[in-house]
Short mmCIF file of C-alpha atoms in Angstrom, two decimals:
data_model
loop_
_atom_site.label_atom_id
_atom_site.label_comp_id
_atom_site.label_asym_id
_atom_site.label_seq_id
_atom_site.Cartn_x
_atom_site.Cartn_y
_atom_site.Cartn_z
CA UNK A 8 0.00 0.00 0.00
CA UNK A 9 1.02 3.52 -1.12
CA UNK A 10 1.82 5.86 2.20
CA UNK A 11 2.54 9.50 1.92
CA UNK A 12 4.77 11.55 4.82
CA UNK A 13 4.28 15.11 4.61
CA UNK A 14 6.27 17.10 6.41
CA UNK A 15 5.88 20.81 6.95
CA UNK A 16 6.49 23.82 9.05
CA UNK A 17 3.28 24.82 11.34
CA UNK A 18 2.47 28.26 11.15
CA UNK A 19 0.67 30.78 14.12
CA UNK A 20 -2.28 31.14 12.19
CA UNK A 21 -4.83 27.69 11.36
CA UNK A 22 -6.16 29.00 7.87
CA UNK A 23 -2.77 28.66 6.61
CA UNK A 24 -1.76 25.44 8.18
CA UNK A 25 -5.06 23.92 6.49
CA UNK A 26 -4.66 25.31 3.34
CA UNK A 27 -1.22 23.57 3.72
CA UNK A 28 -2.70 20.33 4.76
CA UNK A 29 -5.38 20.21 1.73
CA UNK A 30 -2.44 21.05 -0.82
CA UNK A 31 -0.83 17.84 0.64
CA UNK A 32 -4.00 15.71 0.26
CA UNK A 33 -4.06 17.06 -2.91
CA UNK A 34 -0.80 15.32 -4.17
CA UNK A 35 -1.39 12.43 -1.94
CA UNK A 36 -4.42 11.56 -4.04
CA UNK A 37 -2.70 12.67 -7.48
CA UNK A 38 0.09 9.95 -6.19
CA UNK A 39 -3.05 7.36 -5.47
CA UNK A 40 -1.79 6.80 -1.80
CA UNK A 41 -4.18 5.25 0.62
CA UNK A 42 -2.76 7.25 3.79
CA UNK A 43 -0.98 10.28 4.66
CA UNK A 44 0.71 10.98 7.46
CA UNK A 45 1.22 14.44 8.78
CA UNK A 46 3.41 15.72 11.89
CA UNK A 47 1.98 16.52 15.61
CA UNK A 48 0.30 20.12 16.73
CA UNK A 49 -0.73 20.90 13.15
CA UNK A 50 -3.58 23.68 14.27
CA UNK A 51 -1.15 26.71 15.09
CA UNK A 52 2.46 26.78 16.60
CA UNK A 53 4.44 29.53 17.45
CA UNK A 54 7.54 28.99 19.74
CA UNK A 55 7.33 32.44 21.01
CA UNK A 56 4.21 32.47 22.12
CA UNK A 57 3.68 29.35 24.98
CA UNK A 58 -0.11 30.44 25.09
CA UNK A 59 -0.97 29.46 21.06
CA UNK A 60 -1.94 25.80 21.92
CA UNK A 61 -4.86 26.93 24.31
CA UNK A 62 -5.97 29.85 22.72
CA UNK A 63 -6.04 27.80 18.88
CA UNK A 64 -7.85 24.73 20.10
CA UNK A 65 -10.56 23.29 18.28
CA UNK A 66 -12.83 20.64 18.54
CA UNK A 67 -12.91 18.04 16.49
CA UNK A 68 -16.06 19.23 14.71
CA UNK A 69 -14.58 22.63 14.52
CA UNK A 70 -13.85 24.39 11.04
CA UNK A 71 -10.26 22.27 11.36
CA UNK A 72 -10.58 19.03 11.39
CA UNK A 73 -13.88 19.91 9.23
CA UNK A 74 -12.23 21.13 6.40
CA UNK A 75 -10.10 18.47 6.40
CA UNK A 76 -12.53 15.91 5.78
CA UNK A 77 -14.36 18.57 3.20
CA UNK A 78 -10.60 18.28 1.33
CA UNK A 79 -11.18 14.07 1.39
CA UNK A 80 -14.89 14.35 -0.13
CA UNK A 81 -14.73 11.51 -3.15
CA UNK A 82 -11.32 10.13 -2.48
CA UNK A 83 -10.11 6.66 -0.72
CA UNK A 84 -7.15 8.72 1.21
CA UNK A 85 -7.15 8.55 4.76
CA UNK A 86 -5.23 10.98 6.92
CA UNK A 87 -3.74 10.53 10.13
CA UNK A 88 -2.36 13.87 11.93
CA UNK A 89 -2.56 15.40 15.73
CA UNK A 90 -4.98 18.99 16.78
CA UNK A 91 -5.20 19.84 20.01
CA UNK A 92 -8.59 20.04 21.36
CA UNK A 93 -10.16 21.91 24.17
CA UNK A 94 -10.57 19.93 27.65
CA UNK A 95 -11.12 20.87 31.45
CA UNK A 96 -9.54 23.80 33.33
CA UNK A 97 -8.16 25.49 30.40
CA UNK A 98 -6.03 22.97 29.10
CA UNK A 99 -5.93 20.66 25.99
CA UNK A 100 -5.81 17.08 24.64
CA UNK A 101 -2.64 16.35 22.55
CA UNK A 102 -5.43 14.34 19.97
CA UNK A 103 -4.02 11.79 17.04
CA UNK A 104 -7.30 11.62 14.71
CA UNK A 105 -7.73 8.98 11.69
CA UNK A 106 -10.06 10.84 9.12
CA UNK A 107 -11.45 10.15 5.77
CA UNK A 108 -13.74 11.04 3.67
CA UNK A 109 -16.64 10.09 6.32
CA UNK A 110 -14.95 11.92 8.84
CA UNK A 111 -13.19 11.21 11.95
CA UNK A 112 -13.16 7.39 12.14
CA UNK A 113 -10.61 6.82 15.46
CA UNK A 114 -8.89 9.29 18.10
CA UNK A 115 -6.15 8.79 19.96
CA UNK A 116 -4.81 11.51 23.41
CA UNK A 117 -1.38 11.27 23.44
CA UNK A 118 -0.25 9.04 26.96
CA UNK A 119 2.78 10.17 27.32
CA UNK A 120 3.23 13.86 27.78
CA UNK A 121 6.56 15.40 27.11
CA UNK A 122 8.26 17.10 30.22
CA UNK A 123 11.73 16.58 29.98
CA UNK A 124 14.75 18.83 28.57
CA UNK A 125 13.52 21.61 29.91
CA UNK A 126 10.15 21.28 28.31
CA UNK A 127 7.28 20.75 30.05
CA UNK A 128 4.03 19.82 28.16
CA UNK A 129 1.68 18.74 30.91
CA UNK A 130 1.07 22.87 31.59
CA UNK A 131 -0.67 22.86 28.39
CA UNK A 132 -1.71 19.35 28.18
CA UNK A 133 -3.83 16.53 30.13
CA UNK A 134 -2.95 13.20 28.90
CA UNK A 135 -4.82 10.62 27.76
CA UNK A 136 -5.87 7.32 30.02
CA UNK A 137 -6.71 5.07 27.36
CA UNK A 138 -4.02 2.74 25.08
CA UNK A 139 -4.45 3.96 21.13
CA UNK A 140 -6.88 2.14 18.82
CA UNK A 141 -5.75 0.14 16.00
CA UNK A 142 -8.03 0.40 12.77
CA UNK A 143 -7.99 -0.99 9.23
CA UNK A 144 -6.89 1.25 6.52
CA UNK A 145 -6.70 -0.91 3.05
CA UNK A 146 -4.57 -4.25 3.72
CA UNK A 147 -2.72 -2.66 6.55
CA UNK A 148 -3.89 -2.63 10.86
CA UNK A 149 -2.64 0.73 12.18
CA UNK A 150 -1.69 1.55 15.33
CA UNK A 151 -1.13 4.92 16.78
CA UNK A 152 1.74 7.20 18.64
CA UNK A 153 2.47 10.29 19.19
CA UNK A 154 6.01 12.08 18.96
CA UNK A 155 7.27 11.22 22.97
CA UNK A 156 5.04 8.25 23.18
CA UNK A 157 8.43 6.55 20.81
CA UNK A 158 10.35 6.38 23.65
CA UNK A 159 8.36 4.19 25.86
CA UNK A 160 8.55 0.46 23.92
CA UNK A 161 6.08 -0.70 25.97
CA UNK A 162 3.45 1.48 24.15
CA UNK A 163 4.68 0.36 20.65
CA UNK A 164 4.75 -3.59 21.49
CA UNK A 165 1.25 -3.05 23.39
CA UNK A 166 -0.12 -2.42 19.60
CA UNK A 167 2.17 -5.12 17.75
CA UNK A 168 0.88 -7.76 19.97
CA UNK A 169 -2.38 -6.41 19.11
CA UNK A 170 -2.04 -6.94 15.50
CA UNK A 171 -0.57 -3.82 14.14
CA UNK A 172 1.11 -4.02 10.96
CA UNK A 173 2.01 -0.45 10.67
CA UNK A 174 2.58 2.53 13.38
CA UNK A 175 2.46 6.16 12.84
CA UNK A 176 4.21 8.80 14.85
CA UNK A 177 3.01 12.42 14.11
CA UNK A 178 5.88 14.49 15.80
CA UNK A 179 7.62 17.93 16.95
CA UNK A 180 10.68 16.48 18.00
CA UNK A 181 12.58 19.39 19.20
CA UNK A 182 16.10 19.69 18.21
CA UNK A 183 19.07 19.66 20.73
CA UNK A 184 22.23 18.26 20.90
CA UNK A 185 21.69 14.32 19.84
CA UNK A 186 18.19 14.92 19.24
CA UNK A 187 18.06 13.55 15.39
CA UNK A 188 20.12 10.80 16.75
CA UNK A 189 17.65 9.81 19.53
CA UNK A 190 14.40 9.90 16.56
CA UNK A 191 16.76 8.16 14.46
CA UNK A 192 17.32 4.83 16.97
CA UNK A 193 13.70 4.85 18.74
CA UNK A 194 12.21 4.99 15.70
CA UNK A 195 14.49 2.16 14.10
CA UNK A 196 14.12 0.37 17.30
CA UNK A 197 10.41 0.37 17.86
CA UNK A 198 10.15 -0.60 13.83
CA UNK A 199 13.28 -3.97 14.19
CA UNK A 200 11.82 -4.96 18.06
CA UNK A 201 8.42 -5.38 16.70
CA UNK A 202 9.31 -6.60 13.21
CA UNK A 203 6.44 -3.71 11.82
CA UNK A 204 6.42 -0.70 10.07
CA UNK A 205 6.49 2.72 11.56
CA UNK A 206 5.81 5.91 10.15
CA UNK A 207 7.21 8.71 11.82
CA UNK A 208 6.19 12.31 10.77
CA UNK A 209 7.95 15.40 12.24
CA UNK A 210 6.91 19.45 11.94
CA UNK A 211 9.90 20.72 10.80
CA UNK A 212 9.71 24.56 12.05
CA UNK A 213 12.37 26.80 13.53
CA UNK A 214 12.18 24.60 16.48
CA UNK A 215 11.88 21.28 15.34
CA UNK A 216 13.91 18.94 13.25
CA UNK A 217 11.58 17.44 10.68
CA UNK A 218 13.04 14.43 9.68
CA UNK A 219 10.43 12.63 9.20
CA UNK A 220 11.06 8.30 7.64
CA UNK A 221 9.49 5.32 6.90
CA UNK A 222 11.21 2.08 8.17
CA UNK A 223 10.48 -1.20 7.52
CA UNK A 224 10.60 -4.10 10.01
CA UNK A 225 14.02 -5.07 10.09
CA UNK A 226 14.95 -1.49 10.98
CA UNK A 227 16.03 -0.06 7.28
CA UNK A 228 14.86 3.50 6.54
CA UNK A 229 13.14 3.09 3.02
CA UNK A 230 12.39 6.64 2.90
CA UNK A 231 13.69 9.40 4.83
CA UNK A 232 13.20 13.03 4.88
CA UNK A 233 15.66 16.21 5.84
CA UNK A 234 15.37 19.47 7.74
CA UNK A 235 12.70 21.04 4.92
CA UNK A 236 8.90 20.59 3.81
CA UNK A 237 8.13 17.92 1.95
CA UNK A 238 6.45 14.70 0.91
CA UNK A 239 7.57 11.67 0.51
CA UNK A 240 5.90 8.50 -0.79
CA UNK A 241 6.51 4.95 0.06
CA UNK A 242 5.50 1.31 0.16
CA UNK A 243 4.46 -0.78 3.24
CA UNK A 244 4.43 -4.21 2.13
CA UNK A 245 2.31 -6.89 3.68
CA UNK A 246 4.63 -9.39 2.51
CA UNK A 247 7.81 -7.94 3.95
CA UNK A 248 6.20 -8.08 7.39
CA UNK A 249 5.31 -11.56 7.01
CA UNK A 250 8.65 -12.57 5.55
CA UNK A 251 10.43 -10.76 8.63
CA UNK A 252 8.36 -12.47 11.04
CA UNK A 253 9.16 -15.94 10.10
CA UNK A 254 12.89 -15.50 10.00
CA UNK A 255 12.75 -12.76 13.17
CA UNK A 256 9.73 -14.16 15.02
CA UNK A 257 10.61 -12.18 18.36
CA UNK A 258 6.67 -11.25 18.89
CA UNK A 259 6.47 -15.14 18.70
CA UNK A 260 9.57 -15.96 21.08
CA UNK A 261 9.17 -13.71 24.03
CA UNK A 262 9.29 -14.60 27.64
CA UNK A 263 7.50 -11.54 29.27
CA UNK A 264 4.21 -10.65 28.56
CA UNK A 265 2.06 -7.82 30.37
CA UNK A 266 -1.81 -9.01 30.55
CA UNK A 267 -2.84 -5.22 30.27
CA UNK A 268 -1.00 -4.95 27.09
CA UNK A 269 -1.32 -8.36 25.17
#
């Protein structure tokens, strides 16, 4: 199945950010891809301005997310990105929505919040108490994670013993020093432990470090992305995951095995 990875830089204002998504649907369908992928926070960002994320929320029925699904009226492309929506006390849910033309068809809010190096995302952000969904988009069972979420494996196995074939990771992985390096092996890692796919998807802004890749599940990068917008397109292959699982069967072979997450 055809997957598309568009990466971009999220701008202050939502109008322009969703004219920017439906440009990239736009090509995605041109290509004949069955999902796109699109980075983490995609509403409104503005690193100079900690108060954006509140103030932009919108629901998921709001002129957003709405438009988006207006943009995937007669097509078979479904779109997996993260919006931040409105909750309690004046704070937000860090959301990972699956649309498609019939609208929103799963949600995810992100579990693990990101407050470390300095950062600290649970001011703006209450985090979700539910494990992600896995749904069925063509051939392929997709799973769902969000940017820091790639760091905790037990998240990512949790949805490969589950049945996942494929997991996406919409991102703003902020740069620093050894940041690319530390996307670069939990990404690989959570792909080559669980012998599936993952799509990882970062904003690539003044703040973050885009590069956003596909790899397969023996860990290679089949498509990989730099520090600048753009959209890449790529294969998952049923087959490959099948092949890799027979002569890597690790799901099969381990030891330790969590009842809450298997």
């Amino acid at each position: 199945m055809k997957i598309a990875l568009g990466q971009f830089a999220v701008a202050p204002d939502w109008n322009t950010n969703l004219e920017q998504c439906v440009a990239l649907i736009g090509r995605s369908v041109a290509e004949e891809a069955k999902l796109l992928v699109l980075p983490e926070s995609i509403i409104a960002a503005d690193m100079n301005d900690p108060g954006i994320t509140v103030r932009t929320a919108q629901s998921l029925d709001g002129p957003f997310v709405t438009g988006l699904v207006a943009a995937l009226a007669g097509t078979e492309l479904t779109v997996i990105c993260c919006v931040a929506t409105p909750a309690e006390q004046q704070m937000t849910h860090n959301c990972q929505i699956a649309i498609n033309a019939s609208g929103v068809i799963a949600c995810y809010c992100k579990l693990h919040l990101y407050d470390a190096f300095n950062m600290k995302e649970s001011d703006t952000y209450l985090c979700g108490a539910e494990l992600p969904p896995i749904l069925e988009i063509g051939d392929l069972r997709v799973g769902l994670m969000t940017c820091y979420d790639v760091r905790f494996p037990e998240l990512a196995r949790a949805l490969a013993v589950r049945g996942a074939d494929l997991l996406t990771c919409p991102a703003a992985w902020v740069r620093g020093p050894g940041k690319e390096w530390h996307w670069q092996v939990m990404v690989t890692a959570r792909a080559l432990e669980n012998t599936c796919y993952v799509a990882a998807v970062g904003e690539c802004g003044p703040r973050n470090i885009g590069c956003s890749m596909l790899v397969d599940p023996l860990g290679v990068a089949v498509a990989r992305t730099g520090s600048e917008p753009d959209l890449l397109f790529a294969e998952v292959d049923p087959e490959r995951i099948r092949a890799t699982r027979k002569v890597l069967p690790v799901l099969a072979n381990r030891r330790f095995r969590d009842p809450e997450l298997s």
